[in-house]
GROMACS .gro file of C-alpha atoms in nm:
model
   84
    1MET     CA    1   0.000   0.000   0.000
    2LEU     CA    2   0.271   0.251   0.091
    3HIS     CA    3   0.439   0.177  -0.238
    4PHE     CA    4   0.123   0.271  -0.428
    5LEU     CA    5   0.083   0.596  -0.234
    6LYS     CA    6   0.442   0.688  -0.315
    7GLU     CA    7   0.381   0.609  -0.683
    8VAL     CA    8   0.084   0.848  -0.687
    9GLU     CA    9   0.294   1.118  -0.522
   10ASN     CA   10   0.584   1.073  -0.764
   11LYS     CA   11   0.359   1.071  -1.069
   12ILE     CA   12   0.206   1.405  -0.970
   13LYS     CA   13   0.547   1.556  -0.893
   14LYS     CA   14   0.680   1.438  -1.228
   15LYS     CA   15   0.392   1.583  -1.434
   16LEU     CA   16   0.317   1.908  -1.248
   17LYS     CA   17   0.509   2.192  -1.094
   18VAL     CA   18   0.438   2.140  -0.725
   19GLU     CA   19   0.609   2.242  -0.406
   20GLU     CA   20   0.465   1.961  -0.197
   21VAL     CA   21   0.231   1.662  -0.231
   22LEU     CA   22   0.073   1.474   0.056
   23VAL     CA   23  -0.117   1.153  -0.023
   24ILE     CA   24  -0.348   1.034   0.255
   25ASP     CA   25  -0.522   0.697   0.251
   26ASN     CA   26  -0.874   0.749   0.391
   27SER     CA   27  -0.999   0.406   0.286
   28TYR     CA   28  -1.063   0.303   0.647
   29LEU     CA   29  -1.334   0.573   0.670
   30HIS     CA   30  -1.539   0.391   0.406
   31LYS     CA   31  -1.525   0.028   0.528
   32LYS     CA   32  -1.894   0.025   0.620
   33HIS     CA   33  -2.007   0.165   0.284
   34GLN     CA   34  -2.194  -0.074   0.059
   35SER     CA   35  -1.959  -0.005  -0.234
   36TYR     CA   36  -1.642  -0.057  -0.025
   37ASP     CA   37  -1.375  -0.261  -0.202
   38SER     CA   38  -1.060  -0.345  -0.006
   39GLU     CA   39  -0.863  -0.352  -0.334
   40ARG     CA   40  -0.940   0.014  -0.414
   41PHE     CA   41  -0.836   0.329  -0.230
   42HIS     CA   42  -1.012   0.640  -0.107
   43LEU     CA   43  -0.736   0.900  -0.128
   44LYS     CA   44  -0.701   1.260  -0.026
   45LEU     CA   45  -0.439   1.468  -0.204
   46ILE     CA   46  -0.310   1.786  -0.047
   47ILE     CA   47  -0.105   1.964  -0.310
   48LYS     CA   48   0.090   2.281  -0.257
   49SER     CA   49   0.136   2.437  -0.600
   50GLN     CA   50   0.139   2.796  -0.714
   51GLU     CA   51   0.080   2.676  -1.070
   52LEU     CA   52  -0.239   2.487  -0.979
   53LYS     CA   53  -0.357   2.759  -0.745
   54LYS     CA   54  -0.365   3.006  -1.036
   55MET     CA   55  -0.606   2.780  -1.229
   56ASP     CA   56  -0.975   2.747  -1.165
   57LYS     CA   57  -1.063   2.446  -0.952
   58LEU     CA   58  -1.225   2.247  -1.232
   59LYS     CA   59  -0.923   2.278  -1.462
   60SER     CA   60  -0.672   2.186  -1.191
   61ASN     CA   61  -0.879   1.886  -1.082
   62ARG     CA   62  -0.911   1.767  -1.441
   63MET     CA   63  -0.533   1.783  -1.480
   64ILE     CA   64  -0.484   1.568  -1.171
   65TYR     CA   65  -0.749   1.319  -1.279
   66SER     CA   66  -0.588   1.290  -1.622
   67ILE     CA   67  -0.247   1.225  -1.463
   68LEU     CA   68  -0.398   0.951  -1.246
   69GLU     CA   69  -0.627   0.812  -1.516
   70ASP     CA   70  -0.493   0.455  -1.502
   71GLU     CA   71  -0.493   0.451  -1.123
   72MET     CA   72  -0.854   0.575  -1.118
   73LYS     CA   73  -0.959   0.285  -1.338
   74LYS     CA   74  -0.778   0.018  -1.139
   75LYS     CA   75  -0.684   0.123  -0.784
   76ILE     CA   76  -0.860   0.443  -0.675
   77HIS     CA   77  -1.228   0.445  -0.592
   78ALA     CA   78  -1.252   0.802  -0.464
   79LEU     CA   79  -1.021   1.102  -0.482
   80GLN     CA   80  -1.044   1.420  -0.278
   81ILE     CA   81  -0.821   1.705  -0.393
   82GLU     CA   82  -0.713   2.003  -0.188
   83ILE     CA   83  -0.490   2.265  -0.346
   84SER     CA   84  -0.310   2.529  -0.144
   0.00000   0.00000   0.00000
């Protein structure tokens, strides 16, 4: 699991100009949900980036989703994005 979280972090750092990326696994908060799948993650990204902060929220979120497109199909069930 930690390996996957680090992969997500590195992929974002490689594709975007960011000062800091924090990847938090919040999957445990969703264990009682009907759609819970132990093979898929509920992640929260906290990204410090002046570049992303200048964009409107929709555009910056779309960029992040496109970077993590494969992961969203296979490993990530939900993604919360916070940009500062």
